[in-house]
Every structure is written in C-alpha cells, then in structure tokens.
Coordinates of C-alpha atoms and ligand atoms in Angstrom, one line a residue:
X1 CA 0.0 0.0 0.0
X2 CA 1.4 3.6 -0.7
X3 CA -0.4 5.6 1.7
X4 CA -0.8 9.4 1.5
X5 CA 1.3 9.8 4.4
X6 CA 3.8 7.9 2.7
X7 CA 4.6 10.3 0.0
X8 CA 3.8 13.5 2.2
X9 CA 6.3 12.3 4.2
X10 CA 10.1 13.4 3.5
X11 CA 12.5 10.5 4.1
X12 CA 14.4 10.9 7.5
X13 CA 17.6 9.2 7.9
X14 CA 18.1 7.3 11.2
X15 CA 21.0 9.2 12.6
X16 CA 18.3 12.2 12.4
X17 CA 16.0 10.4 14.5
X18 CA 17.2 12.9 17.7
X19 CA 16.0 15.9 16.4
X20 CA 12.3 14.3 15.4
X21 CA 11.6 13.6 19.1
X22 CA 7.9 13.3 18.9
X23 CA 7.5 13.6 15.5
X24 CA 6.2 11.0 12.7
X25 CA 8.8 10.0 10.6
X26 CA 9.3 8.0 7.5
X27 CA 12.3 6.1 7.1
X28 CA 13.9 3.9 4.0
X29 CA 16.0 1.3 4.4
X30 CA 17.5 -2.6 4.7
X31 CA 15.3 -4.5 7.5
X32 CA 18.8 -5.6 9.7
X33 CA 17.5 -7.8 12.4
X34 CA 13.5 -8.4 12.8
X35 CA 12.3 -10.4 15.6
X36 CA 8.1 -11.1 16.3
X37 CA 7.0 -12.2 19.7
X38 CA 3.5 -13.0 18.6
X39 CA 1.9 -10.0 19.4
X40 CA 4.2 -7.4 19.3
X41 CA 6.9 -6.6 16.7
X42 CA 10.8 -5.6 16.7
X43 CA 12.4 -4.4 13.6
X44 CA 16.2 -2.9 12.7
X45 CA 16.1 -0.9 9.9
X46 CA 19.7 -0.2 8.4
X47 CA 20.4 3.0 6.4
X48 CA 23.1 4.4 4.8
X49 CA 23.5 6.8 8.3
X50 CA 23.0 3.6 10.7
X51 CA 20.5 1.2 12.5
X52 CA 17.1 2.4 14.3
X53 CA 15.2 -0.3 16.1
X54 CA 10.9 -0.1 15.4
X55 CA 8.7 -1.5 17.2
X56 CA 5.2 -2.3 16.2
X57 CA 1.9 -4.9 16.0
X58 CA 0.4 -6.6 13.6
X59 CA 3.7 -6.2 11.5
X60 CA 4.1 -8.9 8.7
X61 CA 7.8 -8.6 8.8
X62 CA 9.5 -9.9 5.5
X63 CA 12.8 -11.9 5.0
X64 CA 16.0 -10.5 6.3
X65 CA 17.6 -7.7 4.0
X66 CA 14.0 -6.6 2.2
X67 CA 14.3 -3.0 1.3
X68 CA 11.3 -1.4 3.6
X69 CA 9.8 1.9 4.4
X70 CA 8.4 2.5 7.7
X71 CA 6.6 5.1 9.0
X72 CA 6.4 5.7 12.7
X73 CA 6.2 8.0 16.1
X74 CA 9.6 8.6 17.6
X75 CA 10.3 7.9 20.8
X76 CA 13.5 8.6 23.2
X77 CA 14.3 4.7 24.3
X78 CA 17.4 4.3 26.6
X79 CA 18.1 0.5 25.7
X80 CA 17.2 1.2 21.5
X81 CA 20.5 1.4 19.5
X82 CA 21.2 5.7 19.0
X83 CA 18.8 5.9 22.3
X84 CA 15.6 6.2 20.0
X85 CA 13.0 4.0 18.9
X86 CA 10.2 4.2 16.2
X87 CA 6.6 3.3 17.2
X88 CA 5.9 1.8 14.0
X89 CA 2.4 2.5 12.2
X90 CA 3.6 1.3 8.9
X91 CA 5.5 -1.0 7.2
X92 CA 5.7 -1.5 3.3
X93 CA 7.9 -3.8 1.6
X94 CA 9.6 -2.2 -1.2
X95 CA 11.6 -5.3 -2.5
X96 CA 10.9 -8.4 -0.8
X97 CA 14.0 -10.5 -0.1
X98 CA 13.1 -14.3 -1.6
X99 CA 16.1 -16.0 0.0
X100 CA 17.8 -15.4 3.7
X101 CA 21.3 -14.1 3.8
X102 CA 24.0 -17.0 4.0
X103 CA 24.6 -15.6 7.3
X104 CA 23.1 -13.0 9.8
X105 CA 24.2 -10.0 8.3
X106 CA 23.6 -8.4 12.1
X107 CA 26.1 -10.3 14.0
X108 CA 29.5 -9.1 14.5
X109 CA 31.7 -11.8 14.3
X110 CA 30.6 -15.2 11.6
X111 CA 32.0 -18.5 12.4
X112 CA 32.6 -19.4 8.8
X113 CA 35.3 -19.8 6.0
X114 CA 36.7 -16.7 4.8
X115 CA 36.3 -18.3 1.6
X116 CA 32.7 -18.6 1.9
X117 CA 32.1 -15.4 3.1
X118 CA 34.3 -13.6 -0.2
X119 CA 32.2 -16.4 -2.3
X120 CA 28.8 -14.3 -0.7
X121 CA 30.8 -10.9 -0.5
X122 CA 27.8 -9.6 -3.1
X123 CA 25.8 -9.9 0.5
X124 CA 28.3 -10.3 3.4
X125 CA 29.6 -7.1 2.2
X126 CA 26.7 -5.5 4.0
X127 CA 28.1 -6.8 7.5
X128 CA 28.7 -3.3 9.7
X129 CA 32.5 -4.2 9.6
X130 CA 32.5 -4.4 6.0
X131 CA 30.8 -1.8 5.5
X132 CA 32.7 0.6 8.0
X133 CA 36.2 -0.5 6.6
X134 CA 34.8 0.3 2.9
X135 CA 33.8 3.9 4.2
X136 CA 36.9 4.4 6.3
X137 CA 38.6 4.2 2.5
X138 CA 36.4 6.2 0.8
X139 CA 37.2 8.7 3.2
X140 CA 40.5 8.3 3.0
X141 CA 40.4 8.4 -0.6
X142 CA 38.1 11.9 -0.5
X143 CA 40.6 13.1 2.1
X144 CA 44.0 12.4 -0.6
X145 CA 41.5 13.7 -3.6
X146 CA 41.0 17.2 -1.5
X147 CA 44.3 17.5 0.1
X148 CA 46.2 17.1 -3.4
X149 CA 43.6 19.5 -5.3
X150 CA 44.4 22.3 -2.2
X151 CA 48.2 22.1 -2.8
X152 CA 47.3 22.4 -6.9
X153 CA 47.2 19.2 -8.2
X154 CA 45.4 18.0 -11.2
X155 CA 43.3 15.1 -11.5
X156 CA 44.3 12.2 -14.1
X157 CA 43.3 9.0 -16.0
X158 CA 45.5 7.2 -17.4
X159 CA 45.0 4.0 -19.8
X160 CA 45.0 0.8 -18.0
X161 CA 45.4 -1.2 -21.3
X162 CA 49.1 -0.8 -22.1
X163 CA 51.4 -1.9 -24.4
X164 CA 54.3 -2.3 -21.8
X165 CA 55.1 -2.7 -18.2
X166 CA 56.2 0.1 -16.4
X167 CA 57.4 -1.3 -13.2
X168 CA 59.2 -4.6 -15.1
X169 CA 59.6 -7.6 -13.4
X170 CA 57.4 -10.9 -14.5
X171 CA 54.1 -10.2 -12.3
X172 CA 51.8 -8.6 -15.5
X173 CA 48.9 -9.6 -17.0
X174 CA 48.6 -10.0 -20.8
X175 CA 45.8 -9.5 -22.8
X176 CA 45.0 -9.9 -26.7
X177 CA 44.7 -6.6 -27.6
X178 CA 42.8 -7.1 -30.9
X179 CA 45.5 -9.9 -32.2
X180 CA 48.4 -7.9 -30.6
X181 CA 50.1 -8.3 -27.5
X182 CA 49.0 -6.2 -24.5
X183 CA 48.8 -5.7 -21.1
X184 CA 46.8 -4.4 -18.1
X185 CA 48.9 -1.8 -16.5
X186 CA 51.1 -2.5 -13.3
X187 CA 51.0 1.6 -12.4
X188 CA 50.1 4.5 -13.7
X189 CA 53.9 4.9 -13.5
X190 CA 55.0 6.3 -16.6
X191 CA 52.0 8.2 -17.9
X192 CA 51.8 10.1 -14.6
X193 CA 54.9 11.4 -15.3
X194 CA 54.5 12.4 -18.7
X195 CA 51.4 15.0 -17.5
X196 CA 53.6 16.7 -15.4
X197 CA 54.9 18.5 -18.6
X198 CA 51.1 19.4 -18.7
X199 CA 49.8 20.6 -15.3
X200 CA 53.4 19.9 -13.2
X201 CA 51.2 18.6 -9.8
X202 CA 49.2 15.1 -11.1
X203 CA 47.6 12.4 -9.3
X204 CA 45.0 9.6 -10.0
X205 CA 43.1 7.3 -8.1
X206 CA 42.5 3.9 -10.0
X207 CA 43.1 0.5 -10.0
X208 CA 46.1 -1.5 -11.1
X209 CA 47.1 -4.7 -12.2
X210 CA 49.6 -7.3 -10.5
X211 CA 49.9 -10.5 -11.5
X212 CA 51.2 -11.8 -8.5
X213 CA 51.3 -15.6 -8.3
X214 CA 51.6 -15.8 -4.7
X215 CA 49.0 -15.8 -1.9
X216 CA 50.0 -13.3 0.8
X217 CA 47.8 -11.4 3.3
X218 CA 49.7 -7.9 1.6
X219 CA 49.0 -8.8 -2.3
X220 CA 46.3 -8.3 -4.3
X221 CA 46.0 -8.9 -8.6
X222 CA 43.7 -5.8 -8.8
X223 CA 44.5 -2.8 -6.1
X224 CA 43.9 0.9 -5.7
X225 CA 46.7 3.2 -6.3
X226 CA 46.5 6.2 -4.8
X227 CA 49.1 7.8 -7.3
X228 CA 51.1 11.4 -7.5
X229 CA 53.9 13.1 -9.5
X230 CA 55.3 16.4 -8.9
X231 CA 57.1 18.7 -10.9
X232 CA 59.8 21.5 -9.8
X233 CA 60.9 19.4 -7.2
X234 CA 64.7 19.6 -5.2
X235 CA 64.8 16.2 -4.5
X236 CA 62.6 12.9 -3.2
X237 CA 62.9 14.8 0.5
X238 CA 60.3 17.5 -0.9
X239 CA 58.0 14.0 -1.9
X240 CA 58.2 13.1 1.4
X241 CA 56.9 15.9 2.8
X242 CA 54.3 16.1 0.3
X243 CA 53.1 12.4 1.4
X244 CA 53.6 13.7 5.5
X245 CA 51.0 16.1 4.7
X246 CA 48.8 14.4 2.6
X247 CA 49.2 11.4 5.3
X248 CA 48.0 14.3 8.1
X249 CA 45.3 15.5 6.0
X250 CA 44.1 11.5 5.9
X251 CA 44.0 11.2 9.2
X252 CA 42.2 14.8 10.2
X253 CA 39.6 13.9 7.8
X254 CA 39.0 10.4 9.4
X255 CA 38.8 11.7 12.2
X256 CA 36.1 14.4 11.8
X257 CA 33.9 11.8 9.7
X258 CA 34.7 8.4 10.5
X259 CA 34.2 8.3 14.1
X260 CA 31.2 5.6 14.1
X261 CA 33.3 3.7 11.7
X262 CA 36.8 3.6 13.8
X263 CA 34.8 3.0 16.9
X264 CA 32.8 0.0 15.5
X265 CA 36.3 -1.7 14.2
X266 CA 37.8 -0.6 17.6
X267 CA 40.7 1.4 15.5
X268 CA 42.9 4.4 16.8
X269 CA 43.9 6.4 14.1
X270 CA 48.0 7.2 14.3
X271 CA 49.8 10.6 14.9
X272 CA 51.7 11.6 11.7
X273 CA 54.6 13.5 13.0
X274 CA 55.3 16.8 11.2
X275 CA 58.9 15.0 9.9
X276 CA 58.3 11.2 9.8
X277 CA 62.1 9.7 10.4
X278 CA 64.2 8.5 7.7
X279 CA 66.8 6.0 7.9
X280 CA 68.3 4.9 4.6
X281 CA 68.2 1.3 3.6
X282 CA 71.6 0.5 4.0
X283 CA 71.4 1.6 7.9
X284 CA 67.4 -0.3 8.1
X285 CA 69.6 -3.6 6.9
X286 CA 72.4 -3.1 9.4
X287 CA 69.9 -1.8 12.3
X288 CA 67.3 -5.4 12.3
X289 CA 71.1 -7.2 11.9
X290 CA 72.3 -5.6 15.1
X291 CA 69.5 -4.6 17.8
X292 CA 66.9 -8.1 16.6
X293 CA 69.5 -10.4 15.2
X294 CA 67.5 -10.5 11.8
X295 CA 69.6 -11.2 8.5
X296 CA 68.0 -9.6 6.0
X297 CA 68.1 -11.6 2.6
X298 CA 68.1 -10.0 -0.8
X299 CA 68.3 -6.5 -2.0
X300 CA 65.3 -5.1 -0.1
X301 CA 64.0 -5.3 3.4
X302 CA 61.8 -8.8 3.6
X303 CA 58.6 -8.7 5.2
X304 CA 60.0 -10.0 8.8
X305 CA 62.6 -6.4 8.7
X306 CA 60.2 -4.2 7.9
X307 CA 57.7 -5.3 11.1
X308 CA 61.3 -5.1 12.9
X309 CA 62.1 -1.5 12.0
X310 CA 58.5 -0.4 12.5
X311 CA 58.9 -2.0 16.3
X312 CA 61.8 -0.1 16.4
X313 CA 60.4 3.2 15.6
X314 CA 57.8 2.6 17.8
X315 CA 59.3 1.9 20.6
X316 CA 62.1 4.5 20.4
X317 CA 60.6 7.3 18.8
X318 CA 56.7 6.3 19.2
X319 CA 55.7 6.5 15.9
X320 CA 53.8 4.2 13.2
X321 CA 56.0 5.4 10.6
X322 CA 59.2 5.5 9.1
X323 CA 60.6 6.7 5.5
X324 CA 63.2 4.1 3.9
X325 CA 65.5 6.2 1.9
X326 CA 68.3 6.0 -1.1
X327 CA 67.4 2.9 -2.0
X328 CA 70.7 0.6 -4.5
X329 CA 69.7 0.8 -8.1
X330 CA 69.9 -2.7 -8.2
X331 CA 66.1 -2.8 -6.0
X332 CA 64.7 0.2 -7.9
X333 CA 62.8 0.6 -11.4
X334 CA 64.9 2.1 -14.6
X335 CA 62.8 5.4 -14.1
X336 CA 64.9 6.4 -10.6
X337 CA 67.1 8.8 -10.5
X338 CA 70.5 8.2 -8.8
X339 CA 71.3 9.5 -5.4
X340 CA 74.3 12.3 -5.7
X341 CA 77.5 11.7 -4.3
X342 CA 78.8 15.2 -1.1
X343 CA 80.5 16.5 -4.3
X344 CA 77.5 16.9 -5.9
X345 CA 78.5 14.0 -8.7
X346 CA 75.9 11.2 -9.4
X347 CA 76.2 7.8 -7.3
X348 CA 75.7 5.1 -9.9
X349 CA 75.2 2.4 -7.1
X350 CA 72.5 4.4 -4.8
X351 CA 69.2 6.0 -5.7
X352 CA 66.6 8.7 -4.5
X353 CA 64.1 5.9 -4.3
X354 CA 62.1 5.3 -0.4
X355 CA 59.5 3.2 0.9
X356 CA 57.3 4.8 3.5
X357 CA 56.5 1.6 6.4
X358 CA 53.0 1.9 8.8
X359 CA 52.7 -0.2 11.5
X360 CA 54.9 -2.9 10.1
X361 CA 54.0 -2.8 5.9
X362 CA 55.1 -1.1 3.4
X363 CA 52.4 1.1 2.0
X364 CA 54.5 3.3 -0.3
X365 CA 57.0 3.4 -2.8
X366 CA 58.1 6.7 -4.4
X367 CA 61.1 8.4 -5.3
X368 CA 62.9 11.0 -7.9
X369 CA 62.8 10.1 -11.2
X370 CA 65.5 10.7 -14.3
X371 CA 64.6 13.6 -16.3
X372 CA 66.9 14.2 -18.8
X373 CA 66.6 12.1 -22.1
X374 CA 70.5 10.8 -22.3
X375 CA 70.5 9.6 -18.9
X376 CA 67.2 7.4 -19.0
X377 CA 68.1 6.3 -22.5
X378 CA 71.4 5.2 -20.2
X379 CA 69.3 3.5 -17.6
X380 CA 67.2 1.5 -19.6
X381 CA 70.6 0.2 -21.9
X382 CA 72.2 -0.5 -18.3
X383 CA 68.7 -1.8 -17.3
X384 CA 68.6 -4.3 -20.6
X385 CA 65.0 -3.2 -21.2
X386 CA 64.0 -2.7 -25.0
X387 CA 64.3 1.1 -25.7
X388 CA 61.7 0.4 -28.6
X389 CA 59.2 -0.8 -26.3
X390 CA 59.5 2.0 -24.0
X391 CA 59.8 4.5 -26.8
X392 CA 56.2 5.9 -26.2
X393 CA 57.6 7.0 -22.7
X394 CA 60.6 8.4 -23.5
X395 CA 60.3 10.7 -25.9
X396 CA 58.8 13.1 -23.4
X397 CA 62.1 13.9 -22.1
X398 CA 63.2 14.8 -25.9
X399 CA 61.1 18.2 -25.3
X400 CA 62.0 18.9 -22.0
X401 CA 60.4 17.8 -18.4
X402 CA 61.5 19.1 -15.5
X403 CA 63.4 17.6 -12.2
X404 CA 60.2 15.7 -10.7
X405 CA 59.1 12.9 -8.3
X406 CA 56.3 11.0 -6.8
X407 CA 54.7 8.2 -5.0
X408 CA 51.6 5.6 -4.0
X409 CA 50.3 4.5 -2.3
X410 CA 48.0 0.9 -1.6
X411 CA 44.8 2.1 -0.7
X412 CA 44.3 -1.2 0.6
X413 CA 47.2 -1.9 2.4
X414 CA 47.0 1.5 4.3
X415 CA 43.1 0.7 5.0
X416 CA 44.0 -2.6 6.4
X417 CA 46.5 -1.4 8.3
X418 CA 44.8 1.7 10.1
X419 CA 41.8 -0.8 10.5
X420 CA 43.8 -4.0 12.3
X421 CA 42.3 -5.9 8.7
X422 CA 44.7 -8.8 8.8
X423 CA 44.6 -9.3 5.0
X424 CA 44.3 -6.6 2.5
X425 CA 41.7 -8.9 0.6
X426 CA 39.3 -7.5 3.0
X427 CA 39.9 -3.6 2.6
X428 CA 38.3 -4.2 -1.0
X429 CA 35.0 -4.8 -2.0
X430 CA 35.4 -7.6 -4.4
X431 CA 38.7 -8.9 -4.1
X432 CA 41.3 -10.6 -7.0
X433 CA 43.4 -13.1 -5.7
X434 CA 44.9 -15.9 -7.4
X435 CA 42.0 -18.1 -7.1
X436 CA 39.5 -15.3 -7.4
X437 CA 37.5 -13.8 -9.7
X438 CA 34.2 -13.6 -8.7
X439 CA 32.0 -12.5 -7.5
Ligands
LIG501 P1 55.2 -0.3 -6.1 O1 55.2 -1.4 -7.1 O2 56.1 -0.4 -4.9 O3 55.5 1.1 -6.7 O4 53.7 -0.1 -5.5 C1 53.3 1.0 -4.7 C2 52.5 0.6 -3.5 O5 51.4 -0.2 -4.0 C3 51.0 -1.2 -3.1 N1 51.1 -2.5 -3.8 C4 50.2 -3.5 -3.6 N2 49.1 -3.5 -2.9 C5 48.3 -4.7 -2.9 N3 48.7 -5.7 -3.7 C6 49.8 -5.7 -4.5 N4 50.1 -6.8 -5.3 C7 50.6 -4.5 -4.5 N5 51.7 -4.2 -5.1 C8 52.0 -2.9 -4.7 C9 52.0 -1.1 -2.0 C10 53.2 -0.4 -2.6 O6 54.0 0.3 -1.7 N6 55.2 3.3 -9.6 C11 55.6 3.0 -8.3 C12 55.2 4.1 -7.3 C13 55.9 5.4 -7.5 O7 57.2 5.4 -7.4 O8 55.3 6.4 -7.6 C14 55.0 1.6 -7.9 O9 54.0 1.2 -8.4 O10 51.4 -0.3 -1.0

C-alpha cells in the first residue's frame, strides 16, 4: 500500500531520529535484524547513516535484508541502538528479499570460511565491519582527492590497457589486444609522469594490475593506487613531505567523519609527526642485523625487517612510521634517478628511491625520477629493457620535463593497516586473488 502519508512524508535518515523527538517519521532502508513475539513486533532498519530499532503490531515482517519503508512516532528509548525508537504505524515492503542471507548480516563476528564469506561478499559485504572498513577508504580516498587539489594538483586517467610494463619484473597480466600483445597496466607509472609537462602537480586514483602468483595477506592482482607526481621538485625529500602532509590531512579527515566507523572496528587512528624519520636502507639492513638479530636476505627489506624497524620506531621514537630512503639501483625501477654523491657528482650504485612503512608494511614506494633524455636512454641500456618498447615513454624527455618525483600508495594496504584488517583482501570490496575472480 502507498499511503498518503507515505509520499507526504520526506525521508528521514536514522541518525536524524534525535532531532524528530515526537514527530512522525518516515524512514527507507535494509530491514537488519526483525524479531516477532506474537503479538508485538521488533524491527532494525539499516540506512546508509545507521540502524534504528521499530517496534510495532500486527507487522508482517519480510525476509532479512528486504528493502522497507516505515513510518512511525519517535520515541527517546534508553536500551534502542542511537537511544531512539520508532513506534511503528507502517510497514511496506519495497523489495521483498526471496532467499535469507547465507549468514546474519547483524552479527559481528561469523563463524565461517573466509572463503565462503568472499564467495557471498555480493551480501556479506553488507556486514557493519565491511561496510565501515569500505567507508573508512572512501574517506581516506576523499581526504588524498582534497588534500592534493588544495596544494594544486590536477586530477588524471591514465589508460589501464598498455602496451608495456612500467614497473618490469614478471608479475603482469597480458591480454589480446585485438591480435596484438598487450597488457593491463602495473602503475600509472610512466604516464603520470608524462602530464607533469602538462599541469606539473598530477595524481589519480584507479586501479592497477599485479599478476602476482603468490598468496600473501599484503597482495592483491587488482589494487587501488593512490598515485602522485610532482614537478619543480629539489629532491625525493620534498616528496616526502608532500606524502607527511597528505598522510595528516588523511588522518584529520577520518577523524572528523569516520568516528562511528573507527569506533565500531575498535581502530585508533596514528599521529603523523610533522617530519616522519628516515633511515636509509643501507642503515634499516644493518639496524634489524644488530638490535633483533634479523639477517635480511636479498636487495630489499623482507617482510619479517620491515615489522622489525617499524617496532623499532615505535618503541624509540613512538611513531607508526618511518621513511626508507636512497634505495641501491639494483632494488629500484629504470625510471629512478640516482642519489648524488657530497660532491655533488651522481652515485651510480644508490638511488633517490624510499619506501614509507606503517605499522609494520610497506604502504609506499616513491622516489625521484631521471629527467633528462640521455640519462634514461642510459638507464634502460644499463637496465637491458627494450628502448623500442618503452619509446612511447621516452620521448617526453626529448622536449623537456623538468626535475620531478612522486609516489603511491596501496589504498588497501594502508586501509587494512589503520583498521587491524589482517589481509588486504578485506579492505576491498570484491577482491582478486589468485583463485579469485568472482564474485
Ligand atoms: P610499487 O610497485 O612499490 O611502486 O607499488 C606502490 C604501492 O602499491 C602497493 N602495492 C600493492 N598492494 C596490494 N597488492 C599488491 N600486489 C601490491 N603491489 C604494490 C603497496 C606499494 O607500496 N610506480 C611505483 C610508485 C611510485 O614510485 O610512484 C609503484 O608502483 O602499498
């Protein structure tokens, strides 16, 4: 039945219910949690803002998950979630569910296979957790978005179908591009750069493409890179600071709109210190060697030395985060540019690369980059990449680019990490891993 006080009626949302003490209300939303003791009624209706408990008679309450409207008197109610409760005096079911949810969407915690509850994400996504951690990133994503467009940066979108990698290494994805050989992009690497000889100050937010073969709790095949590139730059330190304050602005906006959120995952957000410590990766190696006894094996730090250092740092210096700096070329991309020597003459052996750990992950990687056209045509012969395939790329630098650098950041790997997520499949909707692709 649509009543007339149905469409008289403007939708109130349930986290306005305070302010309609008294009042008849009309609300739209996910029926939570409905429980009928013959004659009397109890209802959770979840919107977009929260839960509000009803309370009615005679209700004919649908399945679990039905989208409903109600219509009731509101009423202050000490033991109703938000304190409120609706005295319900209508209920009409917009969309009928036809099945129950695999599991209750309203409890907290569900004793059942991860895998099971990715195969039902389409549903179990609605779980308040879920949900929360997804809105904590969008947030967080808003927060980079505004934070970069205040300090003059320009929005990008790059092509994800490419016709080369721009990180290297074995992990992409090919695709038959029409009969020719393609891939899905890695990064938004080399494009980025090439718009900063159009608007100097660039990032994009889109996903990328890894095909990583293994199964880890920090690897996705499909991420969100939360990307930038800078032009006019000194060196990588002024990058740095540019992720410091875009890191602060994160964390200011999280905390003015994603209080219900954090509370409900029981997450404190971190300080970011005005100067986040640097250590370079040379001293990182020697530093888990010496003070935890930890040999670090090839070129970078392994997953066991970064959790070290970021103990370290906490405990010494009581913060979640710590810039790795001047990283060898031999652990960097062709694109980095080498790390000068105290008289001013290039180091071929070091770079201006960094990592930026949290709590115990990276969740960065940035760095200078070469921009002048003799020395990256140097690199990518020292390199032994194919200067044909990357000739797209490079001839940017024939017409002039200036000094630049940039960074990004795993939107997922920083969610998970400022949410206690234990695996970064879970700070994205519909995850990729190796085994999945639906739903
Ligand atoms: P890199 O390859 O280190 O650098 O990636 C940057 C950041 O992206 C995240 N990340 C991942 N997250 C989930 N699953 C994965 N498989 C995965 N791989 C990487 C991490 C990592 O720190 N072009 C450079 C960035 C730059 O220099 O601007 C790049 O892509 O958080």
């Amino acid at each position: 039945m649509t009543t007339a006080a149905s469409t008289q009626l403007q939708r109130t949302l349930t986290r306005e219910l305070p302010q309609h003490e008294g009042q008849t209300v009309k609300l739209l939303g996910f029926l939570h949690a409905r429980r009928d003791l013959g004659g009397v009624q109890f209802l959770v209706l979840r919107d977009r803002s929260g839960l509000a408990q009803g309370v009615g008679a005679g209700l004919d309450l649908p399945l679990p998950e039905s989208s409903i409207e109600v219509i009731g008197k509101v009423k202050a109610h000490a033991k109703a979630p938000g304190g409120y409760e609706v005295q319900v005096e209508s209920l009409r079911v917009l969309t009928p569910a036809v099945e129950p949810p695999p599991v209750e969407i309203p409890k907290m915690e569900w004793n059942v296979n991860p895998e099971t509850l990715l195969d039902y994400r389409v549903v179990t996504v609605r779980g308040l957790k879920e949900r929360a951690a997804l809105k904590v990133q969008a947030e967080l994503v808003a927060a980079f978005r505004d934070h970069l467009t205040a300090e003059g940066f320009t929005e990008i979108s790059t092509p994800k179908i490419v016709s080369a990698g721009a990180e290297g290494g074995a992990n992409l994805f090919p695709i038959d591009y029409f009969g020719h050989p393609a891939y899905l992009a890695q990064s938004p690497q080399l494009y980025k750069q090439i718009m900063v000889g159009v608007f100097e100050r660039v990032f994009e937010v889109a996903p990328v493409y890894r095909a990583e073969e293994h199964a880890t709790s920090r690897h996705l095949n499909e991420y969100l890179s939360l990307d930038v590139e800078m032009g006019f730059i000194e060196s990588e330190e002024d990058v740095m600071d540019l992720e410091t304050r875009v890191l602060a602005a994160i964390m200011a906006r999280l905390k003015e709109r994603a209080q219900p959120e954090l509370a409900l995952l029981g997450a404190a957000l971190p300080e970011v210190p005005a100067h986040i410590p640097r250590i370079t990766l040379l001293e990182a190696r020697q530093l888990v060697t010496e003070k935890y006894g930890h040999a670090v094996g090839g070129k970078d730090l392994d997953p066991e030395a970064e959790r070290l250092l970021s103990q370290h740092y906490a405990e010494t210096q009581g913060t979640d985060f710590v810039f790795v700096t001047k990283y060898p070329r031999a652990a960097r991309p062709f694109y980095t540019h080498a790390d000068h020597n105290a008289d001013g003459s290039l180091n071929p052996d070091l770079t201006r690369g960094f990592d930026l750990l949290f709590r115990g992950i990276e969740i960065t990687s940035g760095g200078q980059r070469i921009h002048e056209y003799p020395m990256l045509q140097d690199s990518i012969a020292e390199y032994r990449l194919n200067p044909e395939s990357l000739a797209g790329y490079t001839e940017v630098f024939k017409y002039g680019m200036p000094p630049h650098g940039g960074f990004a950041i795993g939107a997922e790997r920083l969610t998970a990490k400022l949410l206690g997520i234990s695996n970064v499949r879970y700070a994205r909707a519909f995850p990729r891993d190796r085994h999945r692709l639906t739903p």
